[in-house]
Coordinates of C-alpha atoms and ligand atoms in Angstrom, one line a residue:
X1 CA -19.3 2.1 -12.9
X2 CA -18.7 3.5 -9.5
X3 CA -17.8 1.2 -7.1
X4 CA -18.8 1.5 -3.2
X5 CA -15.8 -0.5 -1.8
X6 CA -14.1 2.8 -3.6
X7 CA -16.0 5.5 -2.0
X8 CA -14.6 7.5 1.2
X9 CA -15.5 7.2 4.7
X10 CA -15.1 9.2 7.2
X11 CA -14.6 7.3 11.2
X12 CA -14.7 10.9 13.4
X13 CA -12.2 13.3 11.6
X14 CA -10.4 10.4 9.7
X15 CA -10.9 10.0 5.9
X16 CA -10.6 6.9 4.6
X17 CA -10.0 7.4 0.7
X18 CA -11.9 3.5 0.4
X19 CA -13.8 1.1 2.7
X20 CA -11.0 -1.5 2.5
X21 CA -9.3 -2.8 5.9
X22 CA -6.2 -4.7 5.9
X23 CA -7.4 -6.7 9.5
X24 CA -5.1 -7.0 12.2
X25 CA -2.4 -9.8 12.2
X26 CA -0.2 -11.1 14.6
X27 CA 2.9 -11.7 13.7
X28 CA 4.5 -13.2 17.0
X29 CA 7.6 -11.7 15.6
X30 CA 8.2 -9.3 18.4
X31 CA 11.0 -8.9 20.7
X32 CA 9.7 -8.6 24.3
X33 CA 6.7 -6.9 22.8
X34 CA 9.0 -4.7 20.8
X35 CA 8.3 -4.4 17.2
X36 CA 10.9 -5.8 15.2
X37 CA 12.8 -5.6 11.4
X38 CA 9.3 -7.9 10.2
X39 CA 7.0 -5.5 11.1
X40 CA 8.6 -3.0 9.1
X41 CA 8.7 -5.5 6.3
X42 CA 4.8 -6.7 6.7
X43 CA 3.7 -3.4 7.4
X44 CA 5.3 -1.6 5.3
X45 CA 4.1 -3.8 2.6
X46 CA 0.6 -3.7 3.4
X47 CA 0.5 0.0 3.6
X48 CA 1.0 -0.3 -0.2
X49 CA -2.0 -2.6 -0.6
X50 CA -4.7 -0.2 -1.7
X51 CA -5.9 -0.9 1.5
X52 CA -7.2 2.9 3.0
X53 CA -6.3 1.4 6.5
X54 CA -4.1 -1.1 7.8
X55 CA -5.3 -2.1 11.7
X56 CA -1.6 -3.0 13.4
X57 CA -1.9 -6.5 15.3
X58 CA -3.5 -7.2 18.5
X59 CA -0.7 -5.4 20.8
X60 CA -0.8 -6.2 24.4
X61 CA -1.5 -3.4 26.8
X62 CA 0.3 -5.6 29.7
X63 CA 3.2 -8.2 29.1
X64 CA 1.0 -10.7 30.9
X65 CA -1.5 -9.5 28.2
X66 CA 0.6 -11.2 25.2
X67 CA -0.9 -14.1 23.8
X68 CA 3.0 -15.4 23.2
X69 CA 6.2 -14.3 24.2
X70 CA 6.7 -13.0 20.3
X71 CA 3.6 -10.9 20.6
X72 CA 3.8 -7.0 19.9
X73 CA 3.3 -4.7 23.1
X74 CA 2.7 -1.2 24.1
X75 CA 3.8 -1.1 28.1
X76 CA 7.6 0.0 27.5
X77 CA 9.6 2.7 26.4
X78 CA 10.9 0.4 24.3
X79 CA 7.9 -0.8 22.6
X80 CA 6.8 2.9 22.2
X81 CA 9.8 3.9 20.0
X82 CA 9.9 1.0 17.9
X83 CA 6.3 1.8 17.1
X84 CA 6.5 5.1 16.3
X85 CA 9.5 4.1 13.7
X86 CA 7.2 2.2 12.2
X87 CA 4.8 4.3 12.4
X88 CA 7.0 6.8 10.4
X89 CA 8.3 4.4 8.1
X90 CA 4.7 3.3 7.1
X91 CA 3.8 6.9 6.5
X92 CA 6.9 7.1 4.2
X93 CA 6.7 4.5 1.9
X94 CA 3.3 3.7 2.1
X95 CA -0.3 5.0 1.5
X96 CA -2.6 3.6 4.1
X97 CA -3.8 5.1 7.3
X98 CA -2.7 3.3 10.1
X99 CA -4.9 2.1 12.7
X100 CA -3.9 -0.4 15.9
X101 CA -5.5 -3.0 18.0
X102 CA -4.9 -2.8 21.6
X103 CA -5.8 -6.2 23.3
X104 CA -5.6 -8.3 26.3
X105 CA -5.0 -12.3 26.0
X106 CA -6.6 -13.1 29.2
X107 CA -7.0 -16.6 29.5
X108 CA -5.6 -17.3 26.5
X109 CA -2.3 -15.8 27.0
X110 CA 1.0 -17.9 28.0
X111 CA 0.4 -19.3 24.4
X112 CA 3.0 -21.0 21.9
X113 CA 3.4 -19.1 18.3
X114 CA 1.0 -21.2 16.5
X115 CA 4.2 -22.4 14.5
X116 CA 4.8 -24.1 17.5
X117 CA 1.9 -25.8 18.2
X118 CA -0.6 -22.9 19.2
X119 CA -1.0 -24.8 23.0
X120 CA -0.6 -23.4 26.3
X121 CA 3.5 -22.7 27.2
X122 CA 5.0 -25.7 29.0
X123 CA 6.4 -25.1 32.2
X124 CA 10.3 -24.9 31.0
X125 CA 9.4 -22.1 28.2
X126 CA 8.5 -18.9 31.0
X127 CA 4.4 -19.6 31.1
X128 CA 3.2 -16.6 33.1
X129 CA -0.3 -16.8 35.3
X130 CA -3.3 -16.0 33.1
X131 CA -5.8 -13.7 34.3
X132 CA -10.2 -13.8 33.7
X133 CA -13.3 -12.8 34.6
X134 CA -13.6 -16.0 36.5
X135 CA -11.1 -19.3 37.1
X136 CA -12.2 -21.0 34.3
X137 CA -9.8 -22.7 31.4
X138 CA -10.1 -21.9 27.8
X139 CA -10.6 -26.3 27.2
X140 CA -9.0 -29.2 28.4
X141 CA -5.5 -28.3 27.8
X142 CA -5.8 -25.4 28.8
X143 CA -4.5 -23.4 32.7
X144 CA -7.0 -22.3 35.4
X145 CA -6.5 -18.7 35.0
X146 CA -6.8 -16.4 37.9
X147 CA -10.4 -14.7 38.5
X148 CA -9.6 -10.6 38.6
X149 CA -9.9 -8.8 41.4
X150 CA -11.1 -5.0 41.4
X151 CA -7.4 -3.7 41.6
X152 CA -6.1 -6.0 38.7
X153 CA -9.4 -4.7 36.5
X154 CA -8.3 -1.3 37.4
X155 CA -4.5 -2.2 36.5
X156 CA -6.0 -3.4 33.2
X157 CA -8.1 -0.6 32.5
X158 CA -5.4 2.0 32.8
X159 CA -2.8 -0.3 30.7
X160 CA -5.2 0.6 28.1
X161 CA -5.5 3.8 28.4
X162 CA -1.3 4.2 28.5
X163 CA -1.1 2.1 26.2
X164 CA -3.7 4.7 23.9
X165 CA -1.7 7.3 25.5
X166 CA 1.4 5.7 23.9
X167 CA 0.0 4.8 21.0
X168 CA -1.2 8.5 19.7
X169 CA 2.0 9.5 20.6
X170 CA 3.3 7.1 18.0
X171 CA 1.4 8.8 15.6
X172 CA -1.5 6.3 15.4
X173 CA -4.3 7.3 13.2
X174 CA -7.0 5.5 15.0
X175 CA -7.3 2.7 18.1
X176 CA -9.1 -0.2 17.9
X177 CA -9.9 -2.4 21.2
X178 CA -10.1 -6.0 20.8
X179 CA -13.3 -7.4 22.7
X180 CA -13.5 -10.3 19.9
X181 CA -11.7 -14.5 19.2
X182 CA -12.0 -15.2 23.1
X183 CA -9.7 -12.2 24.8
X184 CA -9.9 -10.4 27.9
X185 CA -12.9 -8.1 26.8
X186 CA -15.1 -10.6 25.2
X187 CA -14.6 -12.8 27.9
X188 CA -16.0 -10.9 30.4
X189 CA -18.9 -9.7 27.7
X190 CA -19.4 -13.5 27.3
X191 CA -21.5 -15.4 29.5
X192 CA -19.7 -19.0 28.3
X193 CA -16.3 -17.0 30.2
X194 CA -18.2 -14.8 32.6
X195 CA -19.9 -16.7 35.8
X196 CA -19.0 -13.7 38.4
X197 CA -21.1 -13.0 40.9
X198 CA -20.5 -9.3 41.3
X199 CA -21.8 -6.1 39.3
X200 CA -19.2 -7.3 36.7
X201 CA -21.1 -10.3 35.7
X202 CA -24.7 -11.9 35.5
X203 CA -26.8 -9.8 33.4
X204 CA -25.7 -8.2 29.8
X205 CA -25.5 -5.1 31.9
X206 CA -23.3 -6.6 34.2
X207 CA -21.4 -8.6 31.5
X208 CA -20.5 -5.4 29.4
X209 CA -19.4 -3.0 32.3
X210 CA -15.6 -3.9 32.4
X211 CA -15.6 -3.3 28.7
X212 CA -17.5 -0.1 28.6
X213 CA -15.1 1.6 31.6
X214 CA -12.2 0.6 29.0
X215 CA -13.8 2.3 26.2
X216 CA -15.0 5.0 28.3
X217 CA -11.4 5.6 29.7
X218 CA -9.4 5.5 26.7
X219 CA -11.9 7.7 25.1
X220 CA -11.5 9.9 27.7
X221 CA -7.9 10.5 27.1
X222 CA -8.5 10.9 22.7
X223 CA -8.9 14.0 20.9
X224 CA -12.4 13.5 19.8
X225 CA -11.3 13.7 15.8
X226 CA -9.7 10.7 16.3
X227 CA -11.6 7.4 15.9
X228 CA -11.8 4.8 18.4
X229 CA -13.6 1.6 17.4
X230 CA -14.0 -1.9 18.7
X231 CA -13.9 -5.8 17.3
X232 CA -16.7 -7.6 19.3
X233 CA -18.2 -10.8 18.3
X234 CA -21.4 -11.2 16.6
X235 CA -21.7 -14.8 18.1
X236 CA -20.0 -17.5 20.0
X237 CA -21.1 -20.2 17.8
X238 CA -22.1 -22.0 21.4
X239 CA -25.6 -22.6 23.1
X240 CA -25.9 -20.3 25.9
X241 CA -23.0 -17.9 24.3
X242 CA -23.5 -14.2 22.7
X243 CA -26.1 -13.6 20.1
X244 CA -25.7 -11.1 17.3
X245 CA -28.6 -9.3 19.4
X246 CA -26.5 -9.4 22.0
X247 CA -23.1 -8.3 19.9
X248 CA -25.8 -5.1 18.7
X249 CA -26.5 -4.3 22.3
X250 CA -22.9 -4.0 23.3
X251 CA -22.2 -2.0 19.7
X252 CA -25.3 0.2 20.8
X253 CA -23.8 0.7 24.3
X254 CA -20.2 1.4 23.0
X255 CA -21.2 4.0 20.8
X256 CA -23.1 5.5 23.5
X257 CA -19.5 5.9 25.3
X258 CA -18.1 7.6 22.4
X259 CA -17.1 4.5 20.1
X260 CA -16.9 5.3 16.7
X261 CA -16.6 1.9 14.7
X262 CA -16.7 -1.9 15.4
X263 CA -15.8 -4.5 13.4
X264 CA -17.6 -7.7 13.5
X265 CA -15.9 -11.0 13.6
X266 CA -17.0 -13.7 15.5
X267 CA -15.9 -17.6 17.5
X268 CA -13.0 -17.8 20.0
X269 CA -14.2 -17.9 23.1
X270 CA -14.1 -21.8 24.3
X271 CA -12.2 -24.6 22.1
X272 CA -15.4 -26.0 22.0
X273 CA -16.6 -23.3 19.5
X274 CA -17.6 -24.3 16.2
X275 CA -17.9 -21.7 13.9
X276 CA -19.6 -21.9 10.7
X277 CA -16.5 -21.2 8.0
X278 CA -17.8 -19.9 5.1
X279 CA -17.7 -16.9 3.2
X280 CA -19.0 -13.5 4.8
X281 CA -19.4 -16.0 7.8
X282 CA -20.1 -12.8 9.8
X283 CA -21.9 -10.2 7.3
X284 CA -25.6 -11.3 8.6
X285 CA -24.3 -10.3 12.2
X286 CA -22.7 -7.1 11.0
X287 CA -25.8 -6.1 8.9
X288 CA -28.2 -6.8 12.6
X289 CA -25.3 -4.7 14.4
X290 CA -25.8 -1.6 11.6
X291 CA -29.5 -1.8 11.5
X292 CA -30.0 -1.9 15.3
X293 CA -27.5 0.5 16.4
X294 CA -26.1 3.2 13.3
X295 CA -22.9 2.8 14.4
X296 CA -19.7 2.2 11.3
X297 CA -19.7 -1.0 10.6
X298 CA -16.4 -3.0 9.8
X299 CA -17.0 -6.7 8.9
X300 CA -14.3 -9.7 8.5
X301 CA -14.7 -13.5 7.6
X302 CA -13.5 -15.3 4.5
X303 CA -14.6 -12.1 2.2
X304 CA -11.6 -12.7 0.4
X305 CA -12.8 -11.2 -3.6
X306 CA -13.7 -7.7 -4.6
X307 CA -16.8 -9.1 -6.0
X308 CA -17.8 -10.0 -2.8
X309 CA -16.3 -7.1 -0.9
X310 CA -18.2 -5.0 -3.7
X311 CA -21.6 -6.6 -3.0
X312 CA -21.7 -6.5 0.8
X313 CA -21.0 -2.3 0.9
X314 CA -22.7 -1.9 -1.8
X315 CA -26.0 -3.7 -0.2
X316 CA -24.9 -1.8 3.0
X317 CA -24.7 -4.9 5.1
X318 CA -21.4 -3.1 6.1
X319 CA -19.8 0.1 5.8
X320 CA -16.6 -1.7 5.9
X321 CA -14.9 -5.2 4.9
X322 CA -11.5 -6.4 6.6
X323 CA -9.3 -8.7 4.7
X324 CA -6.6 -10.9 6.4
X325 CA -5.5 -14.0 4.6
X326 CA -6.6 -12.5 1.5
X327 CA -4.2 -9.8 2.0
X328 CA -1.1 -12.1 2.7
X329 CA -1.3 -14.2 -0.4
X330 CA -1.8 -10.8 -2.7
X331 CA -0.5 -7.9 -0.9
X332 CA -1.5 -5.5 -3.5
X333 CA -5.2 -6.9 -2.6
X334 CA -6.7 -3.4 -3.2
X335 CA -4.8 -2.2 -6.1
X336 CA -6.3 -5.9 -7.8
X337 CA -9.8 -5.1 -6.5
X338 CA -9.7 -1.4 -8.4
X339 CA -9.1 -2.4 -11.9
X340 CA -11.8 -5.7 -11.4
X341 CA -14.2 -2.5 -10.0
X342 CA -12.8 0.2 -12.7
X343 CA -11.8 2.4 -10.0
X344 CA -8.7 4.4 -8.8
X345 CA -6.8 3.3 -5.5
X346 CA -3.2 5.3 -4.7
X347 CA 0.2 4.1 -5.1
X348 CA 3.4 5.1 -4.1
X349 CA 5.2 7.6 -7.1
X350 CA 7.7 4.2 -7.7
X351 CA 4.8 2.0 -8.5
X352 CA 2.6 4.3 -10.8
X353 CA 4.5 2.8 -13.7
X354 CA 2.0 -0.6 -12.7
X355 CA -1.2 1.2 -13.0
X356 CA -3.3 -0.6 -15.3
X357 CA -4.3 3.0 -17.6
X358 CA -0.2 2.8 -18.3
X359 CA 0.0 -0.4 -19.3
X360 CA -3.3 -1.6 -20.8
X361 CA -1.9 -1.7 -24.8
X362 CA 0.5 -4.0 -23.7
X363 CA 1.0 -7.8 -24.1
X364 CA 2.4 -10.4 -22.6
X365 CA 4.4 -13.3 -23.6
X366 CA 3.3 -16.9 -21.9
Ligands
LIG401 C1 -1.9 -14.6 10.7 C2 -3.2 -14.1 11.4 C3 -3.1 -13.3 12.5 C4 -4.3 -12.8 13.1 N1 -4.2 -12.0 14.2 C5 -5.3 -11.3 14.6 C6 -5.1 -10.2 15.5 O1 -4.1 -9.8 15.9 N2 -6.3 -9.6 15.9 C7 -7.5 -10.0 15.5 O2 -8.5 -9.4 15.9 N3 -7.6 -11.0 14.6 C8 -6.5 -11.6 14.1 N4 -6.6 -12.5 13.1 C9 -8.0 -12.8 12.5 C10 -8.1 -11.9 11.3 O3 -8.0 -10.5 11.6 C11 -9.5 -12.1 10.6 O4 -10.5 -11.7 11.4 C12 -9.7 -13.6 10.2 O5 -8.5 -14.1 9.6 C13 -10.8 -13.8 9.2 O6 -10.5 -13.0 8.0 P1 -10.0 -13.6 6.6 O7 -11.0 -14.6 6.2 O8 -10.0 -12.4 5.7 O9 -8.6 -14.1 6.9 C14 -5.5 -13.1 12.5 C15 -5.6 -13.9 11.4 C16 -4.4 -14.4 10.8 C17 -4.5 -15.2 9.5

């Protein structure tokens, strides 16, 4: 049997030895966006998945662009050097590529850990002001952020590309922009979160600019070997929000700026949303997004078996799957998947000893 979940890809000059994507996580485990011992720990871990890429959390280009206060972030010295330990240490002990999300919290930001309730910071835990596409709250609850002007969308768009900057210097593998779940990208791509009135609103063509000069700009600054991808939304799972025709124009669009991959997921961008949660919730979208456009295709949504992972690249809905809860409750998600798909995944020289050709004769006692 060969498996398709077990065949390479390659995203630009990046081979992926399988089509397996541990999805970004926050941990809100940082220390003013500094990565800390638990990333090394969860990382680390999941770099021994079978997994051919793990996608490091959404990691704020900005402070103001943390969701929480434990959020990861790429705007300091500090943060820099903690990544590129862990970076190193991934690369030790582990076999995955390592990707990272670079993100903006927009009007979500100033957020609790969702241990803590997941709600807007109260006013003795240092909220900061939110910033948006236009000075409209995320729901009830929720702060009036500020509507950008053309110098903060400028000091947003080069936080990105520092942040890129930073992050290949790292030694990043490949850098994913988050434009999905209600941030700052989707909400200006969205027209639930977008009402401006100037050539950054209105139309889809207006809607998409701010994110295409971000992907434009960071692209700019990457050796073209390396990949740069996106997570957009294939719907907002609202009347009058995005479509997945509308998530495969902006995946057409971005890969007309040089994007090499996006990754489907979908809801976020209101707390009226409602999506629909059940398994491969997002694969249709992906597979409208792949048809329409070409582009690599990652998707993500409750995909959680490697039956199911199997079937959707294997029907080429997607080129890619993303796993994230999945991955947490068996971090050795991938290494599971290959013996249920009879193929080979990689494991570190301690671990080879587990491989199910080395142990197959033997029993166990209940
Ligand atoms: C603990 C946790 C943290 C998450 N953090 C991020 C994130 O940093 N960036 C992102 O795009 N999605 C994030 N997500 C969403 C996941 O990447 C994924 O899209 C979602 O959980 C659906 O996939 P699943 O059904 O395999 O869990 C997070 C999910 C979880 C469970």
């Amino acid at each position: 049997m060969t498996s398709a979940l077990f065949s390479p890809i390659r995203l630009a000059d990046l081979e992926l030895a399988n089509r397996i994507v541990v999805s970004p996580m926050c941990q809100y485990s940082a220390d003013d966006g500094v990565a800390t011992d638990w990333h090394f720990n969860h990382l680390g871990m999941l770099s021994n998945s079978g997994a051919a890429l793990v996608v490091v959390e959404a990691t704020g280009i900005e402070r103001r662009g943390r969701i929480t206060h434990g959020c990861l972030g790429l705007y300091s010295d500090d943060c820099e050097a903690a990544l590129a330990r862990m970076v190193a240490h991934c690369r030790r002990f582990g076999t995955a590529k390592l990707g990272i999300q670079l993100a903006h919290a927009g009007r979500k930001a100033s957020a609790q850990r969702p241990w803590e309730g997941a709600q807007p910071l109260k006013s003795g835990d240092d909220p900061w002001e939110t910033v948006a596409p236009s000075a409209i709250a995320f729901g009830p609850n929720w702060p009036l952020p500020r509507e950008m002007s053309a110098a903060d969308m400028e000091r947003v768009c080069d936080g990105f590309v520092a942040a890129a900057k930073r992050a290949m210097r790292a030694g990043i593998d490949a850098i994913e922009l988050h434009g999905a779940h209600g941030y700052l990208l989707h909400s200006f791509l969205s027209p639930i979160s977008n009402k401006r009135s100037d050539e950054y609103g209105g139309s889809l063509v207006g809607r998409m600019r701010f994110p295409l000069e971000v992907a434009k700009a960071v692209r700019a600054v990457m050796p073209k070997s390396m990949p740069l991808g996106a997570r957009i939304t294939g719907n907002d799972w609202l009347e009058g929000g995005l479509t997945p025709a509308d998530a495969a124009a902006f995946a057409g669009a971005l890969r007309g700026v040089g994007v090499d991959f996006v990754c489907i997921s979908s809801g976020g961008v209101s707390a009226d949303a409602r999506p629909a949660m059940v398994a491969n919730m997002n694969v249709e979208f992906a597979e409208e997004v792949k048809r329409k456009t070409g582009i690599a295709t990652r998707t993500v949504g409750l995909i959680a078996t490697p039956k199911r992972a199997e079937a959707i690249v294997a029907a080429g809905k997607a080129d890619m799957v993303a796993l994230a809860r999945a991955m947490l409750d068996n971090p050795h998600w991938g290494w599971h998947a290959a013996k249920v798909l009879g193929a080979d995944v990689a494991r570190p020289k301690q671990y080879q000893r587990a491989a199910p050709n080395l142990w197959a004769g033997a029993t166990f006692q209940d």
